[in-house]
């Protein structure tokens, strides 16, 4: 989401390196990307910088935190490889570093999966535009220019965010299952590498865990802040807006969301 909708690929790359773990909860949970951008009661609302200087300070702080987390993971992976021995891969010192770097292709594959479902647009013409491969190649300079302008601006300070969604196709379903399989393999590989390290004491192991947890937590905080900023700037598609209705199902009143085109004014009741 940070790359496709937020248009901040460099920050997303740093976060993916500083966060080598992958969400196990979302391995087989294919959420609708546009629903992640919808505002709801009780969700966190981030600080909105009101001056250009504050925007630059906030953006610089984000990059400093992401770069620090990535550097911590890189140094830690190298120290683990040099100072320990993997019992089933003893001839190399790159075991932990390989596990760390392999998280980047998985995050990139997740970005491609999201791109198959949603795309950020700037005008109404782009909403109905059927982009072929030659057109996509011709739009690369324009797209890179847009990425360069939005890369250094926090999502909460960007222009209004509008998106267009696509239905799940065969490519998306197949790619999602391949991504799920790769995520499970990555988790198993990391478990084998870290559990197979020799010549490391309990106190050093606690320090390693602490450094991993710190990097993961700060990266999660950055992602949460950016997603909250996207929700603030997000403008829903009027055709996709819905409202809550109450239906009587086996004498139980249940709230469900229906499209504005499906609403019946004679049967709708107030919640």
mmCIF file of C-alpha atoms in Angstrom:
data_model
loop_
_atom_site.group_PDB
_atom_site.id
_atom_site.type_symbol
_atom_site.label_atom_id
_atom_site.label_comp_id
_atom_site.label_asym_id
_atom_site.label_seq_id
_atom_site.Cartn_x
_atom_site.Cartn_y
_atom_site.Cartn_z
ATOM 1 C CA UNK A 1 0.000 0.000 0.000
ATOM 2 C CA UNK A 2 2.808 2.389 0.819
ATOM 3 C CA UNK A 3 4.289 1.900 -2.650
ATOM 4 C CA UNK A 4 1.152 1.613 -4.807
ATOM 5 C CA UNK A 5 -1.165 4.112 -3.094
ATOM 6 C CA UNK A 6 1.228 6.211 -1.034
ATOM 7 C CA UNK A 7 3.743 6.399 -3.902
ATOM 8 C CA UNK A 8 6.762 6.221 -1.593
ATOM 9 C CA UNK A 9 8.804 3.299 -2.965
ATOM 10 C CA UNK A 10 12.104 4.247 -1.321
ATOM 11 C CA UNK A 11 10.572 4.418 2.152
ATOM 12 C CA UNK A 12 8.750 1.159 1.487
ATOM 13 C CA UNK A 13 12.038 -0.489 0.453
ATOM 14 C CA UNK A 14 13.782 0.640 3.634
ATOM 15 C CA UNK A 15 10.886 -0.581 5.765
ATOM 16 C CA UNK A 16 10.846 -3.965 4.014
ATOM 17 C CA UNK A 17 14.556 -4.430 4.765
ATOM 18 C CA UNK A 18 14.208 -3.246 8.354
ATOM 19 C CA UNK A 19 11.254 -5.583 8.867
ATOM 20 C CA UNK A 20 12.443 -9.058 7.770
ATOM 21 C CA UNK A 21 9.505 -10.818 9.393
ATOM 22 C CA UNK A 22 6.325 -11.306 7.373
ATOM 23 C CA UNK A 23 2.789 -11.109 8.749
ATOM 24 C CA UNK A 24 1.630 -14.683 9.270
ATOM 25 C CA UNK A 25 -1.907 -13.417 9.878
ATOM 26 C CA UNK A 26 -2.212 -12.144 6.298
ATOM 27 C CA UNK A 27 -0.740 -15.168 4.555
ATOM 28 C CA UNK A 28 -4.136 -16.555 3.513
ATOM 29 C CA UNK A 29 -6.199 -13.415 4.161
ATOM 30 C CA UNK A 30 -6.728 -11.527 0.896
ATOM 31 C CA UNK A 31 -8.277 -8.234 1.961
ATOM 32 C CA UNK A 32 -9.784 -5.664 -0.335
ATOM 33 C CA UNK A 33 -7.183 -2.881 -0.542
ATOM 34 C CA UNK A 34 -9.744 -0.088 -0.813
ATOM 35 C CA UNK A 35 -11.325 -1.097 2.510
ATOM 36 C CA UNK A 36 -8.000 -0.587 4.246
ATOM 37 C CA UNK A 37 -8.271 3.089 3.261
ATOM 38 C CA UNK A 38 -11.792 3.662 4.536
ATOM 39 C CA UNK A 39 -12.133 5.754 7.670
ATOM 40 C CA UNK A 40 -14.066 4.386 10.615
ATOM 41 C CA UNK A 41 -14.850 5.519 14.116
ATOM 42 C CA UNK A 42 -12.117 4.982 16.664
ATOM 43 C CA UNK A 43 -9.210 4.656 14.234
ATOM 44 C CA UNK A 44 -5.996 6.549 14.813
ATOM 45 C CA UNK A 45 -5.809 10.007 13.229
ATOM 46 C CA UNK A 46 -2.230 11.141 12.666
ATOM 47 C CA UNK A 47 -0.693 14.556 13.154
ATOM 48 C CA UNK A 48 -1.121 16.774 10.090
ATOM 49 C CA UNK A 49 1.809 19.169 9.473
ATOM 50 C CA UNK A 50 0.543 22.606 8.509
ATOM 51 C CA UNK A 51 3.762 24.104 7.111
ATOM 52 C CA UNK A 52 6.305 23.019 4.524
ATOM 53 C CA UNK A 53 9.092 23.006 7.104
ATOM 54 C CA UNK A 54 7.157 20.633 9.364
ATOM 55 C CA UNK A 55 6.494 18.346 6.392
ATOM 56 C CA UNK A 56 10.205 18.176 5.608
ATOM 57 C CA UNK A 57 11.044 17.521 9.260
ATOM 58 C CA UNK A 58 8.441 14.751 9.480
ATOM 59 C CA UNK A 59 9.626 13.174 6.225
ATOM 60 C CA UNK A 60 13.267 13.353 7.300
ATOM 61 C CA UNK A 61 12.399 11.759 10.633
ATOM 62 C CA UNK A 62 10.641 8.909 8.837
ATOM 63 C CA UNK A 63 13.641 8.211 6.611
ATOM 64 C CA UNK A 64 16.035 8.439 9.565
ATOM 65 C CA UNK A 65 14.005 5.890 11.534
ATOM 66 C CA UNK A 66 13.606 3.530 8.556
ATOM 67 C CA UNK A 67 17.292 3.812 7.661
ATOM 68 C CA UNK A 68 18.284 3.171 11.278
ATOM 69 C CA UNK A 69 16.083 0.079 11.439
ATOM 70 C CA UNK A 70 17.499 -1.240 8.153
ATOM 71 C CA UNK A 71 21.087 -0.573 9.283
ATOM 72 C CA UNK A 72 20.429 -2.327 12.587
ATOM 73 C CA UNK A 73 19.132 -5.430 10.788
ATOM 74 C CA UNK A 74 22.035 -5.425 8.311
ATOM 75 C CA UNK A 75 24.684 -5.132 11.036
ATOM 76 C CA UNK A 76 22.936 -7.694 13.222
ATOM 77 C CA UNK A 77 22.686 -10.198 10.362
ATOM 78 C CA UNK A 78 26.385 -9.799 9.594
ATOM 79 C CA UNK A 79 27.365 -10.136 13.262
ATOM 80 C CA UNK A 80 25.293 -13.302 13.590
ATOM 81 C CA UNK A 81 26.892 -14.781 10.491
ATOM 82 C CA UNK A 82 30.444 -13.995 11.570
ATOM 83 C CA UNK A 83 30.119 -14.726 15.297
ATOM 84 C CA UNK A 84 28.098 -17.950 15.062
ATOM 85 C CA UNK A 85 27.916 -21.125 12.995
ATOM 86 C CA UNK A 86 24.765 -22.545 11.471
ATOM 87 C CA UNK A 87 24.726 -26.271 12.252
ATOM 88 C CA UNK A 88 23.206 -27.247 8.885
ATOM 89 C CA UNK A 89 24.953 -24.563 6.773
ATOM 90 C CA UNK A 90 28.399 -24.222 8.355
ATOM 91 C CA UNK A 91 30.407 -23.342 5.244
ATOM 92 C CA UNK A 92 28.993 -19.795 4.926
ATOM 93 C CA UNK A 93 28.522 -16.708 7.094
ATOM 94 C CA UNK A 94 25.625 -15.323 5.046
ATOM 95 C CA UNK A 95 22.771 -17.429 6.466
ATOM 96 C CA UNK A 96 21.019 -14.721 8.553
ATOM 97 C CA UNK A 97 21.726 -12.102 5.884
ATOM 98 C CA UNK A 98 20.190 -14.291 3.164
ATOM 99 C CA UNK A 99 17.043 -14.705 5.266
ATOM 100 C CA UNK A 100 16.889 -10.935 5.768
ATOM 101 C CA UNK A 101 17.374 -10.073 2.086
ATOM 102 C CA UNK A 102 14.802 -12.638 0.937
ATOM 103 C CA UNK A 103 12.082 -10.612 2.664
ATOM 104 C CA UNK A 104 12.516 -7.835 0.075
ATOM 105 C CA UNK A 105 11.360 -9.939 -2.947
ATOM 106 C CA UNK A 106 8.379 -11.115 -0.897
ATOM 107 C CA UNK A 107 7.395 -7.534 -0.111
ATOM 108 C CA UNK A 108 7.862 -6.608 -3.775
ATOM 109 C CA UNK A 109 5.649 -9.533 -4.790
ATOM 110 C CA UNK A 110 3.031 -8.279 -2.347
ATOM 111 C CA UNK A 111 3.257 -4.856 -3.967
ATOM 112 C CA UNK A 112 2.564 -6.410 -7.365
ATOM 113 C CA UNK A 113 -0.438 -8.293 -5.911
ATOM 114 C CA UNK A 114 -1.898 -5.051 -4.567
ATOM 115 C CA UNK A 115 -1.225 -3.378 -7.914
ATOM 116 C CA UNK A 116 -3.393 -6.019 -9.577
ATOM 117 C CA UNK A 117 -6.334 -4.966 -7.366
ATOM 118 C CA UNK A 118 -5.984 -1.215 -6.969
ATOM 119 C CA UNK A 119 -4.296 1.729 -8.674
ATOM 120 C CA UNK A 120 -3.979 5.347 -7.617
ATOM 121 C CA UNK A 121 -5.345 7.866 -10.091
ATOM 122 C CA UNK A 122 -5.121 11.633 -10.439
ATOM 123 C CA UNK A 123 -7.955 12.380 -12.888
ATOM 124 C CA UNK A 124 -11.304 10.891 -13.865
ATOM 125 C CA UNK A 125 -9.909 10.015 -17.286
ATOM 126 C CA UNK A 126 -7.440 7.586 -15.730
ATOM 127 C CA UNK A 127 -10.298 5.774 -14.022
ATOM 128 C CA UNK A 128 -11.677 4.448 -17.323
ATOM 129 C CA UNK A 129 -8.349 4.211 -19.139
ATOM 130 C CA UNK A 130 -7.427 0.766 -20.427
ATOM 131 C CA UNK A 131 -3.642 0.830 -20.282
ATOM 132 C CA UNK A 132 -1.879 -1.559 -22.637
ATOM 133 C CA UNK A 133 1.757 -2.498 -22.326
ATOM 134 C CA UNK A 134 3.018 0.012 -24.966
ATOM 135 C CA UNK A 135 1.056 2.806 -23.259
ATOM 136 C CA UNK A 136 2.428 1.701 -19.898
ATOM 137 C CA UNK A 137 5.973 1.991 -21.252
ATOM 138 C CA UNK A 138 5.297 5.484 -22.622
ATOM 139 C CA UNK A 139 3.953 6.616 -19.248
ATOM 140 C CA UNK A 140 7.056 5.522 -17.317
ATOM 141 C CA UNK A 141 8.692 9.016 -17.331
ATOM 142 C CA UNK A 142 5.470 10.628 -16.119
ATOM 143 C CA UNK A 143 5.031 7.949 -13.461
ATOM 144 C CA UNK A 144 8.604 8.320 -12.241
ATOM 145 C CA UNK A 145 8.143 12.079 -12.005
ATOM 146 C CA UNK A 146 5.027 11.572 -9.899
ATOM 147 C CA UNK A 147 6.838 9.133 -7.631
ATOM 148 C CA UNK A 148 9.721 11.574 -7.201
ATOM 149 C CA UNK A 149 7.363 14.366 -6.117
ATOM 150 C CA UNK A 150 5.391 12.234 -3.651
ATOM 151 C CA UNK A 151 8.359 10.248 -2.301
ATOM 152 C CA UNK A 152 9.482 13.047 0.007
ATOM 153 C CA UNK A 153 6.007 14.005 1.238
ATOM 154 C CA UNK A 154 4.282 12.099 4.072
ATOM 155 C CA UNK A 155 0.958 10.581 3.060
ATOM 156 C CA UNK A 156 -0.932 12.793 5.511
ATOM 157 C CA UNK A 157 0.415 15.895 3.713
ATOM 158 C CA UNK A 158 -0.104 14.709 0.132
ATOM 159 C CA UNK A 159 -2.875 15.709 -2.233
ATOM 160 C CA UNK A 160 -6.204 13.932 -2.187
ATOM 161 C CA UNK A 161 -5.784 10.201 -2.755
ATOM 162 C CA UNK A 162 -8.133 8.611 -5.259
ATOM 163 C CA UNK A 163 -8.022 5.008 -6.363
ATOM 164 C CA UNK A 164 -9.635 2.685 -8.860
ATOM 165 C CA UNK A 165 -10.230 -0.964 -7.991
ATOM 166 C CA UNK A 166 -10.169 -4.056 -10.171
ATOM 167 C CA UNK A 167 -11.851 -7.405 -9.788
ATOM 168 C CA UNK A 168 -9.875 -10.465 -8.787
ATOM 169 C CA UNK A 169 -8.546 -12.140 -11.904
ATOM 170 C CA UNK A 170 -6.830 -15.438 -12.517
ATOM 171 C CA UNK A 171 -3.407 -13.810 -12.352
ATOM 172 C CA UNK A 172 -4.190 -12.246 -8.977
ATOM 173 C CA UNK A 173 -5.483 -15.493 -7.469
ATOM 174 C CA UNK A 174 -2.519 -17.508 -8.726
ATOM 175 C CA UNK A 175 -0.031 -14.845 -7.668
ATOM 176 C CA UNK A 176 -1.609 -14.569 -4.198
ATOM 177 C CA UNK A 177 -1.297 -18.289 -3.579
ATOM 178 C CA UNK A 178 2.306 -18.287 -4.794
ATOM 179 C CA UNK A 179 2.977 -15.364 -2.474
ATOM 180 C CA UNK A 180 1.379 -17.222 0.426
ATOM 181 C CA UNK A 181 3.555 -20.252 -0.264
ATOM 182 C CA UNK A 182 6.688 -18.103 -0.490
ATOM 183 C CA UNK A 183 5.792 -16.438 2.822
ATOM 184 C CA UNK A 184 5.475 -19.779 4.598
ATOM 185 C CA UNK A 185 8.783 -20.953 3.094
ATOM 186 C CA UNK A 186 10.467 -17.733 4.209
ATOM 187 C CA UNK A 187 9.194 -18.178 7.780
ATOM 188 C CA UNK A 188 10.362 -21.795 7.871
ATOM 189 C CA UNK A 189 13.758 -20.864 6.428
ATOM 190 C CA UNK A 190 14.215 -18.110 9.014
ATOM 191 C CA UNK A 191 13.234 -20.467 11.824
ATOM 192 C CA UNK A 192 15.773 -23.048 10.609
ATOM 193 C CA UNK A 193 18.565 -20.492 10.273
ATOM 194 C CA UNK A 194 18.053 -18.780 13.624
ATOM 195 C CA UNK A 195 17.385 -21.978 15.582
ATOM 196 C CA UNK A 196 20.439 -23.650 14.038
ATOM 197 C CA UNK A 197 22.938 -21.024 15.207
ATOM 198 C CA UNK A 198 25.663 -22.371 17.504
ATOM 199 C CA UNK A 199 28.116 -20.671 19.889
ATOM 200 C CA UNK A 200 25.659 -18.039 21.110
ATOM 201 C CA UNK A 201 24.755 -17.697 24.790
ATOM 202 C CA UNK A 202 21.323 -16.963 26.308
ATOM 203 C CA UNK A 203 22.246 -13.367 27.150
ATOM 204 C CA UNK A 204 23.465 -12.688 23.608
ATOM 205 C CA UNK A 205 20.330 -14.357 22.227
ATOM 206 C CA UNK A 206 18.137 -12.002 24.277
ATOM 207 C CA UNK A 207 20.049 -9.026 22.867
ATOM 208 C CA UNK A 208 19.553 -10.350 19.321
ATOM 209 C CA UNK A 209 15.826 -10.758 19.922
ATOM 210 C CA UNK A 210 15.625 -7.252 21.376
ATOM 211 C CA UNK A 211 17.327 -5.706 18.340
ATOM 212 C CA UNK A 212 15.049 -7.569 15.936
ATOM 213 C CA UNK A 213 11.947 -6.541 17.900
ATOM 214 C CA UNK A 214 12.967 -2.869 17.994
ATOM 215 C CA UNK A 215 13.459 -2.713 14.226
ATOM 216 C CA UNK A 216 10.198 -4.511 13.542
ATOM 217 C CA UNK A 217 8.242 -2.276 15.942
ATOM 218 C CA UNK A 218 9.516 1.020 14.535
ATOM 219 C CA UNK A 219 8.815 -0.187 10.980
ATOM 220 C CA UNK A 220 5.282 -1.192 11.973
ATOM 221 C CA UNK A 221 4.793 2.234 13.536
ATOM 222 C CA UNK A 222 5.894 3.910 10.299
ATOM 223 C CA UNK A 223 3.525 1.765 8.231
ATOM 224 C CA UNK A 224 0.642 2.431 10.632
ATOM 225 C CA UNK A 225 1.287 6.175 10.503
ATOM 226 C CA UNK A 226 1.406 6.204 6.702
ATOM 227 C CA UNK A 227 -1.773 4.114 6.395
ATOM 228 C CA UNK A 228 -3.531 6.483 8.779
ATOM 229 C CA UNK A 229 -2.340 9.404 6.662
ATOM 230 C CA UNK A 230 -3.679 7.725 3.520
ATOM 231 C CA UNK A 231 -7.078 7.359 5.195
ATOM 232 C CA UNK A 232 -7.094 11.072 5.989
ATOM 233 C CA UNK A 233 -6.365 12.011 2.372
ATOM 234 C CA UNK A 234 -8.438 9.242 0.792
ATOM 235 C CA UNK A 235 -11.478 10.281 -1.260
ATOM 236 C CA UNK A 236 -13.862 7.295 -1.714
ATOM 237 C CA UNK A 237 -15.399 6.579 -5.086
ATOM 238 C CA UNK A 238 -19.054 7.703 -4.992
ATOM 239 C CA UNK A 239 -20.046 4.593 -6.962
ATOM 240 C CA UNK A 240 -18.600 2.376 -4.242
ATOM 241 C CA UNK A 241 -20.038 4.147 -1.234
ATOM 242 C CA UNK A 242 -22.408 2.140 0.862
ATOM 243 C CA UNK A 243 -24.558 2.506 3.913
ATOM 244 C CA UNK A 244 -25.642 0.294 6.748
ATOM 245 C CA UNK A 245 -29.076 -1.308 6.627
ATOM 246 C CA UNK A 246 -30.795 -3.626 9.084
ATOM 247 C CA UNK A 247 -32.386 -6.847 7.935
ATOM 248 C CA UNK A 248 -34.403 -9.358 9.905
ATOM 249 C CA UNK A 249 -32.798 -12.792 9.595
ATOM 250 C CA UNK A 250 -34.409 -15.480 11.758
ATOM 251 C CA UNK A 251 -35.755 -12.842 14.155
ATOM 252 C CA UNK A 252 -32.283 -11.311 14.604
ATOM 253 C CA UNK A 253 -31.502 -7.831 13.412
ATOM 254 C CA UNK A 254 -28.181 -7.763 11.567
ATOM 255 C CA UNK A 255 -26.361 -4.708 10.226
ATOM 256 C CA UNK A 256 -24.870 -5.062 6.763
ATOM 257 C CA UNK A 257 -23.456 -2.709 4.171
ATOM 258 C CA UNK A 258 -25.277 -2.335 0.886
ATOM 259 C CA UNK A 259 -24.676 -0.223 -2.168
ATOM 260 C CA UNK A 260 -26.552 3.025 -2.575
ATOM 261 C CA UNK A 261 -28.060 1.592 -5.774
ATOM 262 C CA UNK A 262 -29.498 -1.360 -3.832
ATOM 263 C CA UNK A 263 -31.113 0.660 -1.040
ATOM 264 C CA UNK A 264 -34.902 0.396 -0.808
ATOM 265 C CA UNK A 265 -36.307 3.482 0.977
ATOM 266 C CA UNK A 266 -39.464 1.616 1.959
ATOM 267 C CA UNK A 267 -37.721 -1.207 3.807
ATOM 268 C CA UNK A 268 -34.678 0.569 5.307
ATOM 269 C CA UNK A 269 -34.710 1.199 9.027
ATOM 270 C CA UNK A 270 -32.536 3.468 11.132
ATOM 271 C CA UNK A 271 -29.787 1.878 13.212
#
